[in-house]
CSV table of C-alpha atoms and ligand atoms in Angstrom, one decimal:
chain,number,residue,atom,x,y,z
A,1,MET,CA,56.6,118.0,83.8
A,2,LYS,CA,55.6,114.5,82.4
A,3,GLU,CA,58.1,114.7,80.3
A,4,LYS,CA,60.5,115.5,82.9
A,5,LEU,CA,59.3,112.5,85.2
A,6,GLU,CA,59.5,110.1,81.8
A,7,ALA,CA,63.0,111.1,81.2
A,8,LEU,CA,64.1,110.5,85.2
A,9,ARG,CA,62.1,107.3,84.6
A,10,GLN,CA,63.9,106.1,81.6
A,11,GLN,CA,67.5,107.2,83.3
A,12,ALA,CA,67.4,106.0,86.6
A,13,LEU,CA,65.8,102.5,85.2
A,14,GLN,CA,69.1,102.5,83.1
A,15,GLU,CA,71.4,103.4,85.2
A,16,LEU,CA,70.3,101.0,88.1
A,17,GLU,CA,70.6,98.0,85.3
A,18,THR,CA,74.7,98.6,85.7
A,19,LEU,CA,74.6,99.0,89.2
A,20,HIS,CA,75.5,95.8,91.3
A,21,THR,CA,77.5,96.1,94.4
A,22,PRO,CA,75.5,96.9,97.8
A,23,LYS,CA,77.9,99.9,97.7
A,24,GLU,CA,76.9,101.4,94.6
A,25,LEU,CA,73.0,101.0,95.0
A,26,GLU,CA,73.2,102.7,98.6
A,27,GLU,CA,74.8,105.7,96.7
A,28,PHE,CA,71.9,105.8,93.8
A,29,ARG,CA,69.5,105.9,96.8
A,30,ILE,CA,70.8,108.4,98.3
A,31,ARG,CA,71.7,110.3,95.0
A,32,VAL,CA,68.3,109.7,93.5
A,33,MET,CA,65.8,109.0,96.0
A,34,GLY,CA,67.2,111.1,99.0
A,35,LYS,CA,66.4,115.0,100.0
A,36,LYS,CA,68.4,116.5,97.8
A,37,GLY,CA,67.5,114.1,94.8
A,38,PRO,CA,65.8,114.8,91.6
A,39,LEU,CA,62.5,112.8,92.6
A,40,THR,CA,62.1,115.3,95.7
A,41,GLU,CA,62.9,118.2,93.8
A,42,LEU,CA,60.0,117.1,91.2
A,43,LEU,CA,57.4,116.8,94.2
A,44,ARG,CA,58.9,120.3,94.9
A,45,GLY,CA,58.2,121.7,91.4
A,46,MET,CA,54.4,120.9,92.1
A,47,GLY,CA,53.9,123.8,93.8
A,48,SER,CA,53.9,125.6,90.2
A,49,LEU,CA,51.5,123.4,88.7
A,50,PRO,CA,47.9,124.2,88.2
A,51,ALA,CA,45.9,122.6,91.4
A,52,GLU,CA,44.0,120.2,89.3
A,53,GLU,CA,46.9,118.3,87.8
A,54,ARG,CA,48.8,118.1,91.0
A,55,PRO,CA,46.9,115.2,92.2
A,56,GLN,CA,47.7,113.1,89.3
A,57,MET,CA,51.1,114.6,89.3
A,58,GLY,CA,51.6,113.7,93.0
A,59,GLN,CA,50.6,109.9,92.1
A,60,LEU,CA,52.8,109.5,88.8
A,61,VAL,CA,55.9,110.5,91.2
A,62,ASN,CA,54.7,108.3,93.6
A,63,GLN,CA,54.4,105.5,91.3
A,64,LEU,CA,57.8,106.4,90.2
A,65,ARG,CA,59.3,106.2,93.4
A,66,ALA,CA,57.7,102.9,94.0
A,67,GLN,CA,59.1,101.3,90.9
A,68,LEU,CA,62.4,102.5,91.6
A,69,GLU,CA,62.3,101.0,95.6
A,70,GLU,CA,61.3,97.6,94.1
A,71,LYS,CA,63.9,97.8,91.5
A,72,LEU,CA,66.7,98.5,93.8
A,73,HIS,CA,65.1,96.0,96.7
A,74,GLU,CA,65.6,93.1,93.4
A,75,LYS,CA,69.0,94.4,92.8
A,76,GLU,CA,70.1,94.6,96.3
A,77,ALA,CA,68.7,90.9,97.0
A,78,ALA,CA,70.6,90.2,93.9
A,79,ALA,CA,73.8,91.7,94.9
A,80,GLN,CA,73.8,90.3,98.3
A,81,THR,CA,73.3,86.3,97.0
A,82,ALA,CA,76.2,87.3,94.6
A,83,LEU,CA,78.4,88.1,97.4
A,84,LYS,CA,77.4,85.0,99.3
A,85,GLU,CA,78.3,82.9,96.2
A,86,GLN,CA,81.7,84.5,95.9
A,87,LYS,CA,82.2,84.1,100.0
A,88,LEU,CA,81.5,80.1,99.4
A,89,LYS,CA,83.5,80.3,96.3
A,90,ASP,CA,86.6,81.8,97.5
A,91,GLU,CA,86.5,79.5,100.8
A,92,ALA,CA,85.7,76.5,98.9
A,93,LEU,CA,87.8,73.2,99.9
A,94,ASP,CA,89.4,70.8,97.6
A,95,ILE,CA,89.0,67.6,99.3
A,96,THR,CA,90.2,65.6,96.7
A,97,LEU,CA,93.5,67.2,97.2
A,98,PRO,CA,95.9,64.8,98.8
A,99,GLY,CA,96.9,65.5,102.6
A,100,LYS,CA,99.8,66.9,103.6
A,101,ALA,CA,101.8,63.7,105.7
A,102,ALA,CA,102.4,65.4,109.4
A,103,LYS,CA,105.6,64.8,110.6
A,104,THR,CA,106.4,62.9,113.4
A,105,GLY,CA,109.7,62.5,115.6
A,106,GLY,CA,112.1,59.7,115.4
A,107,LEU,CA,114.7,58.1,117.9
A,108,HIS,CA,117.9,59.8,118.0
A,109,PRO,CA,120.5,57.1,116.9
A,110,LEU,CA,122.5,57.0,120.2
A,111,ASN,CA,119.1,55.8,121.4
A,112,ILE,CA,118.6,53.4,118.9
A,113,VAL,CA,121.9,51.8,119.9
A,114,LEU,CA,120.8,52.3,123.9
A,115,GLU,CA,117.7,50.6,123.4
A,116,ASP,CA,119.2,47.6,121.8
A,117,MET,CA,122.0,47.1,124.6
A,118,ILE,CA,119.3,47.5,127.6
A,119,ASP,CA,117.4,44.9,125.6
A,120,ILE,CA,120.5,42.7,125.4
A,121,PHE,CA,121.8,43.3,129.0
A,122,GLN,CA,118.0,43.1,130.4
A,123,SER,CA,118.0,39.4,128.9
A,124,MET,CA,121.2,38.8,130.8
A,125,GLY,CA,119.5,39.7,134.2
A,126,PHE,CA,120.5,43.3,134.4
A,127,ASP,CA,118.7,46.0,135.9
A,128,VAL,CA,118.4,49.8,134.2
A,129,VAL,CA,119.8,52.5,137.1
A,130,ASP,CA,120.1,56.2,137.0
A,131,GLY,CA,122.6,58.2,138.5
A,132,PRO,CA,122.9,61.9,138.9
A,133,GLU,CA,125.1,63.9,136.0
A,134,VAL,CA,126.3,66.3,138.7
A,135,GLU,CA,128.3,64.3,141.3
A,136,THR,CA,131.0,64.8,144.4
A,137,GLU,CA,134.5,64.1,144.2
A,138,HIS,CA,133.9,61.2,146.6
A,139,TYR,CA,131.5,59.2,144.5
A,140,CYS,CA,133.6,59.9,140.9
A,141,PHE,CA,136.9,59.9,142.4
A,142,GLU,CA,137.6,58.7,145.8
A,143,ALA,CA,135.3,56.0,146.2
A,144,LEU,CA,136.9,54.8,142.8
A,145,ASN,CA,140.1,54.4,144.2
A,146,VAL,CA,141.3,57.5,142.2
A,147,PRO,CA,143.9,59.3,144.4
A,148,LYS,CA,144.1,62.9,144.8
A,149,ASP,CA,147.1,63.1,142.4
A,150,HIS,CA,145.7,61.2,139.7
A,151,PRO,CA,146.0,62.9,136.3
A,152,ALA,CA,141.9,62.4,135.7
A,153,ARG,CA,141.3,64.8,138.3
A,154,ASP,CA,143.2,67.3,136.7
A,155,MET,CA,141.5,70.5,136.2
A,156,GLN,CA,141.5,70.0,132.3
A,157,ASP,CA,140.0,66.8,132.3
A,158,THR,CA,137.1,67.3,134.6
A,159,PHE,CA,134.5,70.5,134.9
A,160,TYR,CA,134.5,71.4,138.4
A,161,LEU,CA,131.1,73.4,139.5
A,162,GLY,CA,132.3,74.1,142.8
A,163,ASP,CA,134.8,73.1,145.9
A,164,ASP,CA,133.5,69.5,145.8
A,165,LEU,CA,130.9,69.2,143.2
A,166,LEU,CA,131.4,68.4,139.3
A,167,LEU,CA,130.4,66.9,136.2
A,168,ARG,CA,130.9,63.3,136.3
A,169,THR,CA,133.5,62.5,134.3
A,170,GLN,CA,132.7,58.8,134.1
A,171,THR,CA,129.5,56.7,134.7
A,172,SER,CA,131.5,54.5,137.2
A,173,ALA,CA,130.2,57.2,139.7
A,174,ALA,CA,126.8,54.9,139.8
A,175,GLN,CA,129.0,52.1,140.8
A,176,ILE,CA,129.4,53.1,144.3
A,177,ARG,CA,125.9,54.6,144.4
A,178,VAL,CA,124.6,51.3,143.6
A,179,MET,CA,127.0,49.0,146.0
A,180,GLU,CA,126.2,51.3,149.0
A,181,GLN,CA,122.2,50.8,148.7
A,182,ARG,CA,122.3,47.1,147.3
A,183,LYS,CA,123.3,44.1,148.8
A,184,PRO,CA,124.6,41.5,146.4
A,185,PRO,CA,124.1,40.0,144.4
A,186,ILE,CA,124.1,43.0,142.0
A,187,ARG,CA,123.5,42.9,138.1
A,188,ILE,CA,123.0,46.9,137.1
A,189,ILE,CA,123.5,48.7,134.2
A,190,CYS,CA,123.7,52.5,134.5
A,191,PRO,CA,123.6,54.5,130.9
A,192,GLY,CA,124.0,58.3,130.9
A,193,ARG,CA,125.9,61.4,130.0
A,194,VAL,CA,129.2,62.3,131.3
A,195,PHE,CA,131.6,65.5,130.8
A,196,ARG,CA,135.3,66.1,130.0
A,197,ALA,CA,136.8,69.2,129.2
A,198,ASP,CA,138.4,67.9,125.8
A,199,GLU,CA,138.8,69.8,123.0
A,200,VAL,CA,136.0,69.3,120.3
A,201,ASP,CA,137.1,67.4,117.1
A,202,ALA,CA,135.6,64.5,114.9
A,203,THR,CA,136.0,62.0,117.5
A,204,HIS,CA,136.0,64.2,120.8
A,205,SER,CA,133.1,65.8,122.3
A,206,PRO,CA,132.9,67.5,125.8
A,207,VAL,CA,129.9,65.5,126.4
A,208,PHE,CA,129.5,61.9,125.5
A,209,HIS,CA,127.8,58.7,126.4
A,210,GLN,CA,128.6,55.6,128.6
A,211,VAL,CA,126.6,52.5,129.6
A,212,GLU,CA,128.1,51.2,133.1
A,213,GLY,CA,128.0,47.9,133.7
A,214,LEU,CA,128.1,46.3,137.4
A,215,VAL,CA,127.9,42.7,138.7
A,216,VAL,CA,128.8,41.6,142.0
A,217,ASP,CA,128.0,38.4,143.7
A,218,LYS,CA,129.8,35.1,145.4
A,219,GLY,CA,132.4,33.7,143.1
A,220,ILE,CA,132.4,36.1,140.1
A,221,THR,CA,135.5,35.5,137.9
A,222,MET,CA,137.1,37.2,135.1
A,223,CYS,CA,135.5,34.5,132.9
A,224,ASP,CA,131.9,35.8,133.6
A,225,LEU,CA,133.3,39.1,132.5
A,226,LYS,CA,134.9,37.7,129.3
A,227,GLY,CA,131.3,35.7,128.7
A,228,VAL,CA,129.0,38.5,129.3
A,229,LEU,CA,131.0,40.9,127.4
A,230,GLU,CA,131.5,38.2,124.6
A,231,GLN,CA,127.8,37.8,124.6
A,232,PHE,CA,127.1,41.4,124.1
A,233,ALA,CA,129.6,41.9,121.1
A,234,HIS,CA,128.0,39.2,119.3
A,235,GLU,CA,124.6,40.5,119.9
A,236,ILE,CA,125.4,44.0,118.8
A,237,TYR,CA,127.8,43.5,116.2
A,238,GLY,CA,126.9,39.7,114.7
A,239,PRO,CA,127.9,36.4,115.6
A,240,ASP,CA,131.4,36.3,113.8
A,241,THR,CA,132.4,39.0,115.5
A,242,LYS,CA,136.1,38.4,117.5
A,243,VAL,CA,136.5,40.1,120.5
A,244,LYS,CA,140.0,41.0,122.1
A,245,PHE,CA,140.5,41.3,125.4
A,246,ARG,CA,144.0,43.7,126.2
A,247,PRO,CA,145.4,44.5,129.7
A,248,SER,CA,144.9,47.8,130.7
A,249,PHE,CA,144.5,49.8,134.0
A,250,PHE,CA,142.0,51.6,135.8
A,251,PRO,CA,142.6,52.3,139.2
A,252,PHE,CA,138.9,51.0,140.4
A,253,THR,CA,139.6,47.7,138.8
A,254,GLU,CA,142.4,45.0,139.1
A,255,PRO,CA,143.1,43.3,136.7
A,256,SER,CA,141.8,45.9,134.0
A,257,VAL,CA,141.2,45.3,130.4
A,258,GLU,CA,140.3,47.3,127.3
A,259,VAL,CA,138.1,45.3,124.7
A,260,ASP,CA,138.5,45.9,120.9
A,261,VAL,CA,136.2,43.8,118.5
A,262,SER,CA,136.8,43.5,114.9
A,263,CYS,CA,135.8,45.7,112.6
A,264,SER,CA,132.2,45.2,111.4
A,265,GLU,CA,133.2,47.2,108.2
A,266,CYS,CA,136.1,45.3,107.0
A,267,GLY,CA,136.2,42.2,108.8
A,268,GLY,CA,139.2,42.8,110.2
A,269,LYS,CA,141.2,43.5,107.0
A,270,GLY,CA,141.4,47.3,108.0
A,271,CYS,CA,139.5,50.4,106.6
A,272,ARG,CA,138.4,54.0,107.2
A,273,VAL,CA,136.0,52.9,110.2
A,274,CYS,CA,138.5,51.4,112.1
A,275,LYS,CA,141.4,53.3,111.1
A,276,GLY,CA,143.4,51.1,109.1
A,277,SER,CA,143.8,48.4,112.3
A,278,GLY,CA,140.5,45.9,111.9
A,279,TRP,CA,140.0,46.5,115.5
A,280,ILE,CA,137.4,49.3,117.1
A,281,GLU,CA,137.8,49.7,121.0
A,282,ILE,CA,134.4,50.0,122.7
A,283,LEU,CA,135.1,49.4,126.6
A,284,GLY,CA,137.0,49.2,129.5
A,285,ALA,CA,136.6,46.9,132.1
A,286,GLY,CA,138.0,44.9,135.0
A,287,MET,CA,137.4,43.0,138.1
A,288,VAL,CA,136.1,45.4,140.7
A,289,HIS,CA,139.5,46.5,143.3
A,290,PRO,CA,138.7,45.1,146.5
A,291,ARG,CA,139.3,48.3,148.3
A,292,VAL,CA,136.5,49.9,146.2
A,293,LEU,CA,134.1,46.9,147.5
A,294,ARG,CA,135.1,47.7,151.1
A,295,GLY,CA,134.7,51.1,150.5
A,296,CYS,CA,131.1,50.7,149.9
A,297,GLY,CA,130.4,47.9,152.8
A,298,ILE,CA,131.1,44.8,150.9
A,299,ASP,CA,133.3,42.2,151.8
A,300,PRO,CA,136.1,41.3,149.1
A,301,GLU,CA,136.7,38.0,150.7
A,302,VAL,CA,133.2,36.8,150.4
A,303,TYR,CA,132.4,39.1,147.3
A,304,SER,CA,133.8,39.8,144.0
A,305,GLY,CA,132.4,41.6,141.0
A,306,PHE,CA,133.2,43.0,137.8
A,307,ALA,CA,132.7,46.5,136.0
A,308,PHE,CA,132.4,47.5,132.3
A,309,GLY,CA,132.1,50.9,130.7
A,310,ILE,CA,131.0,50.9,127.2
A,311,GLY,CA,131.4,54.0,125.0
A,312,LEU,CA,127.7,54.5,123.4
A,313,ASP,CA,129.1,57.1,121.1
A,314,ARG,CA,131.7,55.1,119.6
A,315,LEU,CA,129.3,51.9,119.4
A,316,THR,CA,126.9,54.6,117.2
A,317,THR,CA,129.0,55.9,115.0
A,318,THR,CA,130.5,52.9,114.1
A,319,ARG,CA,127.1,51.5,113.3
A,320,TYR,CA,126.0,53.9,111.3
A,321,LYS,CA,129.5,55.0,109.7
A,322,ILE,CA,129.0,58.1,111.0
A,323,SER,CA,132.3,59.9,110.7
A,324,ASP,CA,132.0,62.8,112.9
A,325,ILE,CA,130.8,62.7,116.7
A,326,ARG,CA,129.4,66.3,116.3
A,327,LEU,CA,126.6,65.1,114.3
A,328,LEU,CA,125.3,63.4,117.5
A,329,PHE,CA,124.9,66.2,119.3
A,330,GLU,CA,124.2,69.0,116.6
A,331,ASN,CA,120.3,68.0,116.3
A,332,ASP,CA,120.4,69.1,112.3
A,333,GLN,CA,117.1,67.2,111.2
A,334,ARG,CA,118.5,66.5,107.9
A,335,PHE,CA,120.9,64.2,109.8
A,336,LEU,CA,118.4,62.9,112.5
A,337,GLU,CA,115.7,62.2,109.7
A,338,GLN,CA,117.9,59.6,108.3
A,339,PHE,CA,117.6,57.2,111.4
A,340,ASP,CA,113.4,57.6,111.6
B,401,LIG,N1,135.2,54.5,133.6
B,401,LIG,C1,136.3,53.8,132.5
B,401,LIG,C2,136.5,55.2,131.5
B,401,LIG,O1,135.6,56.1,131.5
B,401,LIG,C3,135.7,52.8,132.2
B,401,LIG,C4,135.4,51.8,133.1
B,401,LIG,C5,134.3,51.1,133.5
B,401,LIG,C6,136.8,51.0,133.1
B,401,LIG,C7,133.9,50.3,134.5
B,401,LIG,C8,136.4,49.5,134.0
B,401,LIG,C9,135.5,49.5,134.6
B,401,LIG,O2,137.2,55.0,130.9
C-alpha cells in the first residue's frame, strides 16, 4: 500500500507540472482528490490493513493530500497571474502610435462665395434678410408686375404646391416683402434657394441660388446701380474686370439690364469657361418699376430704387472652374473636400 501511495505521489506531482490553465487544474482536483479519485480509494482500502498500521497509513495519505493541495494552490495562483498578464498584454495601448486626425466639416463652395458676397454688400451698407421658399402668387408674380399670361407663370417653369402656393422661382419675391414692411431708405440683400421646373443638365438645375438686392431711397438713379454693381464685380473678380450692361427686360424693372463681366479665366479672349465669348453673364438688374413701388405703398414720385438678382451658382462655378452645376448639389465628399 505504501508503494501504491508513493506511485500515486510521483504520478500526480509529475502530472501537475504539465498543467497550467485554471480549467486543467480544476479537472485534476476533481479527478485525483475527488470522492471517486485514487486518494479516496486509498483511504477506503485501509480497512483491509492490520489495525496497527492504519494510523500511520492514514497520516501518510493525509500528508499526500496536503502536499497535492499546496501544489495545486501554487499552480492556481500562477495560472491567475499568467491570465492577468496576458490580459494586460492584449489590452496594451501603444501610445507612441500617431493619432488619427478627426475629420472636420468645411464650408460648401456656394457658402464660401456667398460669405464673400455678404461681406462686400455689408461693407456698402446692405442688410441681409431672409424670405420664405414657399411663396404665394402675389409675392412671386403679381406684386412684381408679372401679368397672368406671362410665360414665367406657365406650369412648365413654376412648381405649384396648390392653388395659390408655389416654390419661389426668384428671390425677387423678397423685394416686395421688405418694401411692405420697411420704409425707405432700404438697402438689403436676400440670398436664397429658388426653384424652376427645368431639365437637369450641366448648366441647369431645378434648384439653384440667387442673391437679390434692393435699394430704395430719394434720388436713386441708374448711376447708383452701375456703381454698386461695378464695385461688386471688381471685388469678386478682381479690379481689372470689365463690366458690361446690356439692355434687357424684366416686368418689375424699367429700364432693365443684364450684366456681364469679362471672363476671369481668359481675360476676355474666349475660353471654355466663358464658352468662347469672353464674357460671363452674372446678373439681371434694373430700376424698380413705379407700379411695383406703388403696390407696396411707396410713392414713386418721391422715391426711386434699383434691384438686382445675382446667380450664385454661376458665380461659384466660374470662380472654381466647376464644369457641371450638378456637382454643387450631389454632396460628394471627394468634391467637397477640395474646398476645405
Ligand atoms: N429675378 C430676375 C431673374 O430671376 C433677376 C432680377 C432681379 C432682375 C432683380 C431684375 C431685378 O432672372
